[in-house]
Coordinates of C-alpha atoms in Angstrom, one line a residue:
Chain Y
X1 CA 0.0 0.0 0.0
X2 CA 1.1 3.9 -0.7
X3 CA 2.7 4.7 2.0
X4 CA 3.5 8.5 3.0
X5 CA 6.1 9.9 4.6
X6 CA 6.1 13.3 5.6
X7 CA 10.4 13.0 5.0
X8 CA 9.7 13.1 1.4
X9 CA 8.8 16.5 0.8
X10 CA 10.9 18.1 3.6
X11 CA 13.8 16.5 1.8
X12 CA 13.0 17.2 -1.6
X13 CA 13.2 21.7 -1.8
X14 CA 11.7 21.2 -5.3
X15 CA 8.5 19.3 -3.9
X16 CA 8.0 21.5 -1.2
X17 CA 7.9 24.6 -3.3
X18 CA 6.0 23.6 -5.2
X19 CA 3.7 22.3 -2.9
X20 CA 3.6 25.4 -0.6
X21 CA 2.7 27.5 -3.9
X22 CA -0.5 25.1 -4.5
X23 CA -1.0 25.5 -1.4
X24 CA -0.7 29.3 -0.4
X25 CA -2.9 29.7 -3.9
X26 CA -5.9 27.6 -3.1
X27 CA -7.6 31.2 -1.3
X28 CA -7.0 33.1 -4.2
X29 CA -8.2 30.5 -6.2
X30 CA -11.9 29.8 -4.8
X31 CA -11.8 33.1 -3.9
X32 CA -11.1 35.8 -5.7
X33 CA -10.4 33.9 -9.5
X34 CA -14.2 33.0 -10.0
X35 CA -15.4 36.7 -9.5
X36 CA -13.8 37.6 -12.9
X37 CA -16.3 34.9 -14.6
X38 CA -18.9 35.5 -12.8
X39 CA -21.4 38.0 -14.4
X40 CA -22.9 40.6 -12.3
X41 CA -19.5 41.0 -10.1
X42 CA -19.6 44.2 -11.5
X43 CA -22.8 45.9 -11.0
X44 CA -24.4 47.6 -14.2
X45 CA -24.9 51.1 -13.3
X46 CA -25.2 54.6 -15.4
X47 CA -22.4 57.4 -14.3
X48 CA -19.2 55.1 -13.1
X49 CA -16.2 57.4 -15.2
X50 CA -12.4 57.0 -15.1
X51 CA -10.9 60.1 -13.3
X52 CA -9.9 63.5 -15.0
X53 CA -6.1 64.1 -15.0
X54 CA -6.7 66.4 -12.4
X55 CA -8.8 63.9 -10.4
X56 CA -6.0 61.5 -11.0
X57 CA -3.0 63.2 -9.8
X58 CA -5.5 64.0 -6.7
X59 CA -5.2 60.3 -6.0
X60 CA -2.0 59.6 -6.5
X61 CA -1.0 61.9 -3.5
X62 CA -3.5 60.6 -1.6
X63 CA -2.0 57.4 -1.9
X64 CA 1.4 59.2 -1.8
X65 CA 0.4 60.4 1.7
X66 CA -1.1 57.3 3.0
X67 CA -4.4 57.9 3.3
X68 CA -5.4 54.9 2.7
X69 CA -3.9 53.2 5.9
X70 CA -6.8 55.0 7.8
X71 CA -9.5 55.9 5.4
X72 CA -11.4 52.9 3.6
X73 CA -13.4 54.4 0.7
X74 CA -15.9 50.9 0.9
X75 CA -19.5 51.2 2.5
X76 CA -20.2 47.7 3.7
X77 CA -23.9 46.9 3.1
X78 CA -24.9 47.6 7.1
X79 CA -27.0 50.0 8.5
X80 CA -24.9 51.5 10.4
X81 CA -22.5 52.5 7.8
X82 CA -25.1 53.5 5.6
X83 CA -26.6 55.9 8.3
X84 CA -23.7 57.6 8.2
X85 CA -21.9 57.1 5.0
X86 CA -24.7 56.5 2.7
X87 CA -25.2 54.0 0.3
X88 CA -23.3 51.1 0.0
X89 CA -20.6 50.8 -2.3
X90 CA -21.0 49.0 -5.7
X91 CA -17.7 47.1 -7.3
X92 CA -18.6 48.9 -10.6
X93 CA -17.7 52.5 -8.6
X94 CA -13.9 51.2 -8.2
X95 CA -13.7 49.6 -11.3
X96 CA -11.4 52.1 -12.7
X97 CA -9.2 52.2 -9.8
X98 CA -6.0 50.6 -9.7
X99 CA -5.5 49.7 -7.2
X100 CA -8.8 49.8 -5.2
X101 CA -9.0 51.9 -2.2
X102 CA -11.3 49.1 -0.4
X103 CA -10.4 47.8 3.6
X104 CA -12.3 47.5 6.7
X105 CA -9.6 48.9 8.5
X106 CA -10.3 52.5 9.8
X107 CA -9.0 55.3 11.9
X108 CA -10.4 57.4 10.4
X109 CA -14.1 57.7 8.5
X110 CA -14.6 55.9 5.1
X111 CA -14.4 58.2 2.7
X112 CA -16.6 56.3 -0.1
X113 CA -19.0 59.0 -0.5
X114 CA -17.2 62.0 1.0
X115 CA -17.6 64.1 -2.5
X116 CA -19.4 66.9 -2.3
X117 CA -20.3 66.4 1.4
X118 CA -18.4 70.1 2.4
X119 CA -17.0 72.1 0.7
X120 CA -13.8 73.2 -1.1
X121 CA -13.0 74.9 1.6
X122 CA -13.5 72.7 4.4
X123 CA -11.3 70.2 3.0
X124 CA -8.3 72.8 2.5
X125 CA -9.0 74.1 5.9
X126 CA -9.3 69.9 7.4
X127 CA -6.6 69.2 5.7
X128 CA -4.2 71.9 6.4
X129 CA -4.9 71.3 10.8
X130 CA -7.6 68.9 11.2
X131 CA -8.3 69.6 14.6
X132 CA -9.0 73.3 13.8
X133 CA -12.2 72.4 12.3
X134 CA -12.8 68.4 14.0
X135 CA -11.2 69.3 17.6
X136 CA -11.5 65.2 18.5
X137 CA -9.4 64.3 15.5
X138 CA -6.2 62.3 15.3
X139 CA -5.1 63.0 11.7
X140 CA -1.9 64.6 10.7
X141 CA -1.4 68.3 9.7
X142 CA -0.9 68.4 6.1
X143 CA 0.1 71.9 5.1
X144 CA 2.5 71.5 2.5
X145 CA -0.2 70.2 0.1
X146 CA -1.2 74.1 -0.3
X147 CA 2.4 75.3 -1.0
X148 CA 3.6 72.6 -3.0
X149 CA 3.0 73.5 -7.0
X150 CA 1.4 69.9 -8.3
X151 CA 3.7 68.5 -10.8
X152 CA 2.1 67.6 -14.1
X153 CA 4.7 66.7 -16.3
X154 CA 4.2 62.9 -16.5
X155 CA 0.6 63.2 -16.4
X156 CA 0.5 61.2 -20.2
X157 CA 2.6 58.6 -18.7
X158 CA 0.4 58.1 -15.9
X159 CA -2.4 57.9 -18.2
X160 CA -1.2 55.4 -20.6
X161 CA 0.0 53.3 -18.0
X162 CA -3.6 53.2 -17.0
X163 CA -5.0 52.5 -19.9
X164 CA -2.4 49.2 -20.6
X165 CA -4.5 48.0 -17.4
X166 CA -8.0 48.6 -18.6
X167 CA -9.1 52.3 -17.7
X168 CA -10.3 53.8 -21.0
X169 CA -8.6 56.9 -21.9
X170 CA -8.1 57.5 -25.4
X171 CA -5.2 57.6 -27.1
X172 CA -7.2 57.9 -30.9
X173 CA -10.2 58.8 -32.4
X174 CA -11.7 55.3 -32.4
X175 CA -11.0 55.4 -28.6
X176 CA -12.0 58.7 -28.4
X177 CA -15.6 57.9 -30.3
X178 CA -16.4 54.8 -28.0
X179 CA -15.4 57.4 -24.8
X180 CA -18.2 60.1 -26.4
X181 CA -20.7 57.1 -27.2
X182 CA -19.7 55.6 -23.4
X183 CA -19.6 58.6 -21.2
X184 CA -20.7 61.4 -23.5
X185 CA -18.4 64.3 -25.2
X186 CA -17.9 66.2 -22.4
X187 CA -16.3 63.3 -20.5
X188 CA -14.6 62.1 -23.4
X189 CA -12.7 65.0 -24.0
X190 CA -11.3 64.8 -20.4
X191 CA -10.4 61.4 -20.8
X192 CA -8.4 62.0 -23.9
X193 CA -4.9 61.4 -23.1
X194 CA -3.3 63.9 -25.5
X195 CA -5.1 66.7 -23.9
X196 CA -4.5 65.6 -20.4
X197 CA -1.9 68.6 -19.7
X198 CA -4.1 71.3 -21.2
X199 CA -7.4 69.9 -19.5
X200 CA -5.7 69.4 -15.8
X201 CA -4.8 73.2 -16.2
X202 CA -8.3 74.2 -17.1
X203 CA -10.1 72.2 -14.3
X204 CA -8.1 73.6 -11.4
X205 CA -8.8 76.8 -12.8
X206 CA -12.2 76.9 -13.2
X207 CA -12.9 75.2 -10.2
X208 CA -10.0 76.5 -8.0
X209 CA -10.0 74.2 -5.4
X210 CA -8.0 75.2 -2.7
X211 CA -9.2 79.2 -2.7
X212 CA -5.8 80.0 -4.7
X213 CA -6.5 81.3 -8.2
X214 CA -2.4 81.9 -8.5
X215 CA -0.8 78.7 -8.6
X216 CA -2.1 74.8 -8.8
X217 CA -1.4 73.0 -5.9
X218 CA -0.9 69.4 -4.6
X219 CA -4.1 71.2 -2.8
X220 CA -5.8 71.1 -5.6
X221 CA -5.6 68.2 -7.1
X222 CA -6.4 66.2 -4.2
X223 CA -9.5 68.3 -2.6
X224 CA -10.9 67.4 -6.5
X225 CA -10.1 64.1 -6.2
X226 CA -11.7 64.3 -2.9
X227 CA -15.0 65.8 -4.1
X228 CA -15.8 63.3 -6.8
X229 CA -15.7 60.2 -4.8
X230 CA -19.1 58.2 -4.6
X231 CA -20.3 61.1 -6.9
X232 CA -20.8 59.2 -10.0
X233 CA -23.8 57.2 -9.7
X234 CA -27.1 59.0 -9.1
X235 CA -28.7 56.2 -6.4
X236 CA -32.0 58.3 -7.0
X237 CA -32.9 57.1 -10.7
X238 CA -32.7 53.2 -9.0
X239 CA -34.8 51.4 -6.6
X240 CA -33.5 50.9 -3.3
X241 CA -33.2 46.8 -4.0
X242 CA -31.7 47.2 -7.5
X243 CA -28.7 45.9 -7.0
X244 CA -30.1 42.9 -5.0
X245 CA -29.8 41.0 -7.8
X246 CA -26.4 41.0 -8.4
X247 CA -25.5 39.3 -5.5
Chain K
X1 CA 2.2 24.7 34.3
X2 CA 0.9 21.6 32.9
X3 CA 1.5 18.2 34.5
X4 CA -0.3 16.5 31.9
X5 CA 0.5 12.9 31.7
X6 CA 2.2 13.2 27.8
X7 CA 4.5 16.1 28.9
X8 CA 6.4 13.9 31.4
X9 CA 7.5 11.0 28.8
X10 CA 10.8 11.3 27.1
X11 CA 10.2 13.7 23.6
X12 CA 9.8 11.7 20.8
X13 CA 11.4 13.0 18.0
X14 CA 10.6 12.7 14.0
X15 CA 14.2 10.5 13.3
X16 CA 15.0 12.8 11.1
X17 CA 18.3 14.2 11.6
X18 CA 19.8 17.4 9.9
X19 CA 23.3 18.1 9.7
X20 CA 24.5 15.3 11.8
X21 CA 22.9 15.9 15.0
X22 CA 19.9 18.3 14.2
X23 CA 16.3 16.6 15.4
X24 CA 13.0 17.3 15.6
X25 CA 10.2 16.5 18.1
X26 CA 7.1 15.3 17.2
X27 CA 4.2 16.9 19.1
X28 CA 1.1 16.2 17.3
X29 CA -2.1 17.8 17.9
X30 CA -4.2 16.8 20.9
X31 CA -7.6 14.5 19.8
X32 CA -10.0 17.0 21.3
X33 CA -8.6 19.5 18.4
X34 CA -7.9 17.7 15.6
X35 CA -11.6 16.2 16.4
X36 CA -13.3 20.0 16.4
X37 CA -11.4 20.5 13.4
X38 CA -12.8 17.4 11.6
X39 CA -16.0 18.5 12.5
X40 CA -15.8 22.0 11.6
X41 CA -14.7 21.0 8.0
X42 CA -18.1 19.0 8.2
X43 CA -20.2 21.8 9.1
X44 CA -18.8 24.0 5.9
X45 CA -20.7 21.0 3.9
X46 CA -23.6 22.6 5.9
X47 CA -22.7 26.0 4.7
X48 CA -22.4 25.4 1.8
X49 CA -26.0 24.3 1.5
X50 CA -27.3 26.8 3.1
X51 CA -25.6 29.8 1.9
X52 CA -24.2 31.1 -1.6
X53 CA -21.4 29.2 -2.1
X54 CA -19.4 27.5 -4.9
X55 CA -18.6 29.2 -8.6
X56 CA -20.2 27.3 -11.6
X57 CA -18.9 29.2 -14.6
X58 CA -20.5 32.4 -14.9
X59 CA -23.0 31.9 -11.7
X60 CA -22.4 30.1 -8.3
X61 CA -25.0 27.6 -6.2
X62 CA -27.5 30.1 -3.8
X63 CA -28.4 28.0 -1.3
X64 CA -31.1 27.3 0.3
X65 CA -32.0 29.9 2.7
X66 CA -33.6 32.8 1.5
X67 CA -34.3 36.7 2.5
X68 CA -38.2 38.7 2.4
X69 CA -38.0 42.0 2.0
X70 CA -40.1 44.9 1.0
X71 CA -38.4 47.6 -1.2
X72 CA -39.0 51.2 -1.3
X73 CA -42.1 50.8 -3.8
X74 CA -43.9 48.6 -1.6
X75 CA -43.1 45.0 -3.3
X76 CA -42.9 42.2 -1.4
X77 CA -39.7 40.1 -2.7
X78 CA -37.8 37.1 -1.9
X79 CA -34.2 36.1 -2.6
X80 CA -31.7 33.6 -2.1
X81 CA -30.0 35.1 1.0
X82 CA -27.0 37.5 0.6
X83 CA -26.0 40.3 2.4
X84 CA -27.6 43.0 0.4
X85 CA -30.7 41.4 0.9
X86 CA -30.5 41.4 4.8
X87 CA -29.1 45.1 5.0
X88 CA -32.3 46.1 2.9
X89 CA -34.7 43.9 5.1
X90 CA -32.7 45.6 8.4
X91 CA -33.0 48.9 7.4
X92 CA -36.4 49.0 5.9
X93 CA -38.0 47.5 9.1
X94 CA -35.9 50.1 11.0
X95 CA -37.4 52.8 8.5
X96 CA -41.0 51.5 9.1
X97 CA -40.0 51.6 12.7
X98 CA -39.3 55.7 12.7
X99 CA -42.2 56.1 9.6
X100 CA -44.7 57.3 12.0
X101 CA -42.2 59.9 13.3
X102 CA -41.2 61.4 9.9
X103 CA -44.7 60.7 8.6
X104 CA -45.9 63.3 11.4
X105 CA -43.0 65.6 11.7
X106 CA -43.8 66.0 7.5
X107 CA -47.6 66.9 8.7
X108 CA -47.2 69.6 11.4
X109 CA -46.2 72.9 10.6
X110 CA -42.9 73.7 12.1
X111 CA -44.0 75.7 14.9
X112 CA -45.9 73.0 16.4
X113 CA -43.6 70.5 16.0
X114 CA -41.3 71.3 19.5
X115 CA -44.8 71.8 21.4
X116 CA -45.3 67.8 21.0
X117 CA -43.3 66.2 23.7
X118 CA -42.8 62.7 21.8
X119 CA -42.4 64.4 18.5
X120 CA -39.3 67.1 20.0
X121 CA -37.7 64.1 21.7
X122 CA -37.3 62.3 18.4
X123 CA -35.9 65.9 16.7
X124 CA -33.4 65.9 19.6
X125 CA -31.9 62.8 19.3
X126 CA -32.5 61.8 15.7
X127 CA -31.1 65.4 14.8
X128 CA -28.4 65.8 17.1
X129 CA -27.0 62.1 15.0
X130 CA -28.5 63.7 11.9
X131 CA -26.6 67.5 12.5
X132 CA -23.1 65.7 14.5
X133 CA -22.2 63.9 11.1
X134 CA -23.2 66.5 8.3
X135 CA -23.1 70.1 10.1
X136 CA -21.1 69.6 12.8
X137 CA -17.7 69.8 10.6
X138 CA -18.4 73.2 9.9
X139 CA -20.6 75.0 12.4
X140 CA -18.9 72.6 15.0
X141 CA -20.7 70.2 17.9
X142 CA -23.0 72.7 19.4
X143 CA -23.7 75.4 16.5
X144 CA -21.6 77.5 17.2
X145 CA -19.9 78.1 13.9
X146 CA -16.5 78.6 13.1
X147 CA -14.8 82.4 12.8
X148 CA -13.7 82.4 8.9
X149 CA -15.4 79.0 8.0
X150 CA -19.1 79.3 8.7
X151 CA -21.3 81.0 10.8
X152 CA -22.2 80.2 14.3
X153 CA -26.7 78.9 14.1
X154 CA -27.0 79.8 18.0
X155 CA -27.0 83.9 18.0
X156 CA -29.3 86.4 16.5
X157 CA -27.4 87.3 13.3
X158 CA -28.3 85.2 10.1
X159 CA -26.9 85.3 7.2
X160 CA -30.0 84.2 5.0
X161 CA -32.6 84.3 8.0
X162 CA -33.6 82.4 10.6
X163 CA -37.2 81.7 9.9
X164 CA -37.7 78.2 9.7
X165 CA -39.0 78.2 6.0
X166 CA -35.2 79.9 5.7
X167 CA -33.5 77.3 7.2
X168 CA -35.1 74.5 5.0
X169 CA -34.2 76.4 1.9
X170 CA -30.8 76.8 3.0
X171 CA -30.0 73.4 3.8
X172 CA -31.6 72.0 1.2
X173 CA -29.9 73.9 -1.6
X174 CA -26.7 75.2 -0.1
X175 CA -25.7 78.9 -0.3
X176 CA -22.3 80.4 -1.3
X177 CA -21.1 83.5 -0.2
X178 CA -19.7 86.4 -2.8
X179 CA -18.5 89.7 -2.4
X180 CA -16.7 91.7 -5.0
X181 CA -13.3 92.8 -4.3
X182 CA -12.9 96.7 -3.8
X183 CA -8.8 96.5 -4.5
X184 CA -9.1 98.2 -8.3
X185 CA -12.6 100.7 -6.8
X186 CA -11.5 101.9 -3.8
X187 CA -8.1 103.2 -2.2
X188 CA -6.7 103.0 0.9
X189 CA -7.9 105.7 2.6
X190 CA -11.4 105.4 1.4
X191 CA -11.0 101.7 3.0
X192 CA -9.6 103.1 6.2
X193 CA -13.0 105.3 6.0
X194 CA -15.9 102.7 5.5
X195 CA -13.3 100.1 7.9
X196 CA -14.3 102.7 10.9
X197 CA -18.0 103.4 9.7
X198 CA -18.2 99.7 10.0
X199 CA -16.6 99.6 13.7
X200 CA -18.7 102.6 14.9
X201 CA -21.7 100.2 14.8
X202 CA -20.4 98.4 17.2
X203 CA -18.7 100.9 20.0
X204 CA -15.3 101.3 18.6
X205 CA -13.2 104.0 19.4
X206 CA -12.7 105.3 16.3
X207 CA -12.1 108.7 14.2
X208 CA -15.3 110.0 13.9
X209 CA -14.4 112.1 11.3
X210 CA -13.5 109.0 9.5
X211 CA -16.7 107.1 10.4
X212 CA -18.6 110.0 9.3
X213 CA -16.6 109.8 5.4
X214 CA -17.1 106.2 5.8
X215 CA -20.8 106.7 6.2
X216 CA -20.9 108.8 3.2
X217 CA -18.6 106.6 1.0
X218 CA -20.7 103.8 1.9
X219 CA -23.8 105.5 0.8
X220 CA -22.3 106.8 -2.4
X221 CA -22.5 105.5 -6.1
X222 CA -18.4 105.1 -5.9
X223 CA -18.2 102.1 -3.3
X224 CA -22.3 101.6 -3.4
X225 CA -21.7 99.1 0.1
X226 CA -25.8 99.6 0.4
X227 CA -26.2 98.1 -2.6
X228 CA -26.0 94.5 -1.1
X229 CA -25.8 95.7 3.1
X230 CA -28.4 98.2 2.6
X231 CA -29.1 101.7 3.8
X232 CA -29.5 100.8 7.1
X233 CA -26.1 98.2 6.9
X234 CA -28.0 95.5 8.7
X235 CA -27.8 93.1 5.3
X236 CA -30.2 91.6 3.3
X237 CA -31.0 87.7 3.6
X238 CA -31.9 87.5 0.2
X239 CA -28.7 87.4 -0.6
X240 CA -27.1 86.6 2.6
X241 CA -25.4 90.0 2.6
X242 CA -23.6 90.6 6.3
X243 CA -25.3 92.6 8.9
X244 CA -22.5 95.1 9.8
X245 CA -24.0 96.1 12.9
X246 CA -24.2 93.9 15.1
X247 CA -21.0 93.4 16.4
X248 CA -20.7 89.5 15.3
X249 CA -18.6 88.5 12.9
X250 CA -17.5 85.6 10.3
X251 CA -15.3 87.1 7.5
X252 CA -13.2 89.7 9.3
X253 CA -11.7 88.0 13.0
X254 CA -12.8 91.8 14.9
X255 CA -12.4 89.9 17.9
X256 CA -9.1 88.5 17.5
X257 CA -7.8 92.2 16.7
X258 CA -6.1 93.8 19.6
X259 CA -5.9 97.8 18.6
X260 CA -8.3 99.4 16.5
X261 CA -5.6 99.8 13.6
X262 CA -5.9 96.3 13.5
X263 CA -9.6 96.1 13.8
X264 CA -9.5 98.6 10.5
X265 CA -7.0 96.1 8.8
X266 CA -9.2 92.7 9.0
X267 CA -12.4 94.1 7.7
X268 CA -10.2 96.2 4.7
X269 CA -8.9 92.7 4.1
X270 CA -12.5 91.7 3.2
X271 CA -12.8 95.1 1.1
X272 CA -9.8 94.2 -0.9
X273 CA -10.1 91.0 -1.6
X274 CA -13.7 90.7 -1.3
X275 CA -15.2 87.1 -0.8
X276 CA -15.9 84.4 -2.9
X277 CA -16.7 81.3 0.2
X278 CA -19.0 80.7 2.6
X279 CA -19.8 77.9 0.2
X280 CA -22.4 75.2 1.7
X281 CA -23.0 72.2 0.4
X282 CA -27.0 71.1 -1.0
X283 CA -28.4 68.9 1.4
X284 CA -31.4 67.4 -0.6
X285 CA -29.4 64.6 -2.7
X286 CA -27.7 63.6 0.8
X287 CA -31.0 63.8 3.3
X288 CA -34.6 63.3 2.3
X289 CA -36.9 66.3 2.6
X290 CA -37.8 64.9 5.9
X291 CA -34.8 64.6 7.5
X292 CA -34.2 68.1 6.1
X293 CA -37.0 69.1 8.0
X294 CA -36.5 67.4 11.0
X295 CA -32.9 69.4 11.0
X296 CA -34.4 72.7 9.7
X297 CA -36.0 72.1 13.6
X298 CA -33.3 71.1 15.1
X299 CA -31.0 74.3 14.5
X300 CA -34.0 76.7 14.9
X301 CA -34.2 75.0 18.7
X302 CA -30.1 75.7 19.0
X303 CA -31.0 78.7 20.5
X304 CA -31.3 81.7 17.5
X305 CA -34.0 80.5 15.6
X306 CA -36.2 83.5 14.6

């Protein structure tokens, strides 16, 4: 009869890494591999839009800063959180985020739906001392994001790279088409990679963020950023069980 | 310290032997554990029955157990259980729970709605949640505002009134504050002028013969101040223009100023540049007309309401 013995595999370093590897691999496997064949993962909802390059170089300091190690930006579907947070969060909202901003970890409030919740000024003022506005608050001071000039000169790289992992910006007029048919012209046009420079510019000065018509700032970027998450999809035009059926 | 029978035999090791004289001791699990174990990979069988489970191509098995629920349009619907599901059978019976509260609150005018005791107990503590999470950031726990930020809800002076129908419109559409900068109308002195016929209003010492040329100025067609903080400088809620004679104040820190010299300086600050803040956010895609309602209430009872 087969007979095992344990010796075999701690003798054998081939065996056992390949072994640990099957092993270490069976989570991902039942876990997270079937979601990307299963339809209805992500849900199919009207509004969900890749981020302007403005919006984009928003979350790259937010990631840059680590706000992600105390801000989750996922409403988990309890009441609790949606009391306070609002609706619960779809997959199709991160869809174009790489990487997602999900986690159940939290020090401080998710930030899922925090867009348009204050305003522009708030968040310069929150972010610049916290407690001057939230006296209970443990986050850091962040001041320098209103004197440091936000650097845009690789905002096309940071585009394309994006778009080699999915996120639609254009890079032609076919692209550029499907973008207008997808998420109308206006969008489009912000999503077109060859104006990225030109339409970064012309968002933070229209909109002027952080109360400074004179310069763009790291401020900027990421209060806009900031404003347009959980935005995108108007919950009002859907039944409150709509997305039931997905899951 | 354990003085468990096994612990006091000799080690048994796993006759392997590494580098000569390297060994390792076998301890296996006790029964009792590796038994629970056993029996916990049993009860996933159970699970998996139950609950959604295991991926078949482009769907996975429900299981058996299902969720009721009744969605906002009154439809009675069941579903193979999943979390959304149970979150929307949750809070809908907790919104049928406070219906008759909201349903009532949306019936009474607002000035009877603090003379019912039950009724202004739910407005307390269902507003003081509703106000801690979405005003409080700004106008701070309390209401009392925030000098440069937004104004405090518990005095006298209101921006775009303190009637209740005010307060509704307010927070359900936002308001955002604007005034033009003087830097390009007005020079220094003239600022210096209209900077003291402000600070007369409210006691302080300073050159009346300045005041008086501020008064002037302020009536003229060349800085035209009563355009928007008319004739009598007390504002205009239309259009949220500052009362500027009242002593309270949100754009220029008086307060904070020790000398009148820098009393004069904060409020020309606000001449210069003018103001384009006080922005606050539209409530009604956020709260339902209700809950607007119910905190329309709630800040009217903070102590200023008119």
């Amino acid at each position: 009869m087969f007979n095992f013995k344990h010796e075999w595999i701690e003798t054998n370093i081939g065996l056992l890494l390949v072994l640990t590897m099957l092993a270490i691999s069976v989570g991902g496997m039942v876990e997270i591999a079937p979601l990307f064949f299963i339809k209805g993962t992500i849900e199919k909802v009207d509004g969900v839009r890749p981020y302007t390059p403005l919006e984009l170089r928003g979350r790259d300091i937010y990631q840059r800063e680590g706000c992600y190690l105390c801000h989750s930006q996922m409403i988990r579907p309890f009441r609790d959180e949606a009391l306070r947070y609002g609706h619960y969060s779809l997959a199709a909202e991160s869809q174009y985020d790489h990487p997602f901003q999900w986690g159940s970890k939290r020090t401080g409030p998710d930030l899922a739906r925090v867009g348009k919740k204050y305003s522009n000024e708030w968040h310069v003022e929150h972010l610049v001392s916290p407690r001057s506005v939230v006296p209970q608050s443990v986050m850091p001071n962040f001041p320098w994001l209103l004197t440091t000039p936000l650097n845009i000169s690789d905002i096309t790289e940071r585009m394309m790279a994006l778009r080699k992992v999915g996120v639609p910006y254009s890079l032609n007029k076919q692209e550029y088409d499907a973008n207008v048919k997808k998420f109308g012209a206006k969008t489009a046009e912000m999503l077109n990679i060859a104006d990225a420079r030109k339409n970064l510019i012309k968002q933070a000065q229209e909109e002027n963020y952080d109360g400074d018509r004179s310069n763009i700032s790291e401020m900027d970027a990421l209060v806009a950023y900031l404003q347009v998450l959980g935005t995108m999809v108007d919950f009002r035009k859907y039944d409150d069980d709509a997305f039931v059926k997905y899951r | 310290m354990s003085q468990d029978k096994k612990t006091r035999q000799a080690p048994q090791t796993t006759g392997h032997v590494w580098d000569g004289d390297l060994q390792e001791y076998n301890n296996p699990v006790p029964d009792w554990w590796l038994i629970a174990f056993y029996i916990s990979i049993a009860a996933a069988v159970g699970y998996w029955l139950v609950f959604p489970a295991w991926p078949i191509g482009g769907t996975y098995t429900k299981g058996f157990d299902t969720i009721t629920y009744v969605n906002d349009k009154g439809v009675t619907k069941t579903t193979h259980w999943n979390t959304r599901a149970l979150f929307l059978k949750k809070t809908n019976e907790a919104v049928a729970a406070q219906k008759p509260y909201y349903t009532k609150i949306a019936n009474t005018p607002f000035e009877q709605i603090a003379k019912d005791p039950d009724l202004n107990s739910f407005v307390i503590s269902a507003g003081k949640a509703l106000f801690s999470d979405n005003c409080a950031p700004c106008h701070q726990q309390g209401g009392g505002g925030k000098m440069g930020l937004a104004p405090n809800l518990t005095d006298d002076d209101w921006l775009y009134g303190g009637h209740f129908t005010q307060i509704q419109q307010t927070i359900t559409n936002g308001r955002h504050g604007y005034m033009p900068p003087f830097k390009t109308v007005l020079n220094d002195t003239q600022m210096t002028e209209l900077a003291d016929y402000v600070l007369s209003f409210s006691k302080v010492p300073v050159n009346p013969a300045s005041a008086q040329a501020g008064n002037a100025l302020f009536h003229s067609e060349t800085a035209a101040c009563y355009y928007c903080h008319g004739a009598d400088a007390k504002g205009r809620t239309v259009i949220g223009s500052k009362n500027l004679t009242d002593n309270i104040w949100l754009w220029a820190n008086v307060p904070a100023a020790q000398t009148v010299a820098d009393k004069e300086n904060v409020i020309k600050n606000v001449i210069y540049h003018g103001l384009d803040k006080g922005v606050m956010p539209a409530w009604k895609d956020r709260l339902s007309a209700d809950q607007i309602k119910l905190l329309t209430v709630y800040e009217h009872d903070l102590g200023g309401g008119q």
